[in-house]
Amino acid sequence: MSAQHIAKARTTAVVLAGGTGQRVGLSIPKQLLKIAGKAVIEHTLSIFQQSDSIDDIIVLMAPGYVPDVEKIVAKAGLTKVVRVIEGGSTRNETTERAIAALGEGLAEGEDRNVLFHDAVRPLLSQRVIKDCVDALDRYQAVDVAIPSADTIIVTRTHGGDGEFITDVPDRSRLRRGQTPQAFKLSTIRRAYEVAAGDPNFQATDDCSVVLKYLPDVPIYVVAGDEYNMKVTQPVDVFIADKLFQLASTAAPQPADDAAYRELLTGRTLVVFGGSYGIGADIATLAESYGATVYALGRSTTGTHVENPVHIDEALSKAYAETGRVDYVINTAGVLRIGKLAGTDSATIQEALNVNYLAPVQIARASYKYLAETKGQLLLYTSSSYTRGRAEYSLYSSTKAAMVNLTQALSDEWAADGVRVNCVNPERTATPMRTKAFGQEPAGTLLSSEAVARTSLDVLLSELTGHVIDVRQQDPTKGASEASGFEQALAAVLDRQADV
């Protein structure tokens, strides 16, 4: 039988969540700790939920906390999670319970792929998952590892004098193991069956079981990621939270113009700040694909976003005329530069009204319409949101608030099917920027059309709660080739010069 006619093995992600929170000083398991607004385990499960390589998910949870995970699964709509089981008292016992559960219902001779992953590694990339599953087409066991950046030393204790170095292994051959660890189910089951005959059997990971008890089975190594960190120590909680804050996401693009038209025909967009710049370009682009667009602005329709009455009137008109509101976009903003101590009260109030209170009022007024259509609210931030800079205190702080508002509302509205995202363009050629900085060298700024195109992709995606960076691409590496975290980390230095 040819390879293309062989059915691909079913792939199950087993999320191991049996640990406690003792090392991070918690009275609850660390996988239930909230990072970036969600329990660590929800972040981890969501990654596998979104993976095209994963068919279903089993969770092995610390005893006594299975109902907590079941509630998280139900609320987040994690449909791939098929079972939540109590883990054992040791890692070995937990894996054995997972193997038993995976074998239930399998026909004789049937096999499947299984990925064992630590619940407290919530920054796993889709690339690593895919590489692991692809490797199982050729190998029976797969590990994930990264080179060691540190010199590793071997020590011994000499009486009461402390530790002394006995060896310094060659760092070029040393790797730091991560998860997932991936196996053919038949292989990991056989390894544990052999290990059961060893009265001294104990292991802290599953690849070591295969290595020791099935020495003839090669274990392939997939390249991991530095940010696929394990939340174990108190400092890890802080670092993971900051990485989520910096993380950006690349929005998937519809295949072609026909796909855009199919997704937008019959949809209604309301664009606040639609008189010019990014907002006007979004309106033009969406209309070209068949959407009904209400582009609203101070200079064109007399719409003042800082006036809640104007917001309500705009939304109710769009709904009355089309019977629906699918997407609400707010690109309106003001950029006032100057030292805070020398800024008058009217300028401060304007910045707060337009850059902060207006988006809040827009979100509040849009909710009932978006809940009806399962639509999306799209806000905008600035690259200065990660660190405010001198003379931009009002602008930077209100733009940072947009990120927080996005994350909070995406969580608050998730149960109602309303998505909320935030676009973070780098320096963009808009009338607002030209007014603040004058003409700048050609080629140093993004075009507003490019930001509008990405904005449309975000609207048509299933993303929610994300910050989507729009940056001028390095011609040697497109956005699709870099993960969200790679893009975020690579952009940190650039942000120090952006506004």
CSV table of C-alpha atoms in Angstrom, one decimal, residues 31 36 81 136 138 141 146 193 202 215 249 278 372 380 413 437 471 485:
chain,number,residue,atom,x,y,z
A,31,GLN,CA,-0.9,24.9,37.3
A,36,ALA,CA,-1.9,37.0,32.1
A,81,VAL,CA,-10.2,17.8,26.1
A,136,LEU,CA,6.8,10.3,14.9
A,138,ARG,CA,10.0,8.3,11.3
A,141,ALA,CA,10.4,8.2,20.5
A,146,ILE,CA,17.8,23.2,23.7
A,193,GLU,CA,6.1,-2.9,31.1
A,202,GLN,CA,12.2,5.5,39.2
A,215,PRO,CA,18.0,0.8,24.5
A,249,THR,CA,0.5,37.1,17.4
A,278,ILE,CA,-5.7,53.6,9.2
A,372,GLU,CA,-25.6,39.0,19.0
A,380,TYR,CA,-5.1,50.0,18.8
A,413,TRP,CA,-16.7,38.4,27.0
A,437,PHE,CA,6.7,65.0,13.8
A,471,ARG,CA,6.1,45.7,11.6
A,485,PHE,CA,7.3,35.2,21.0
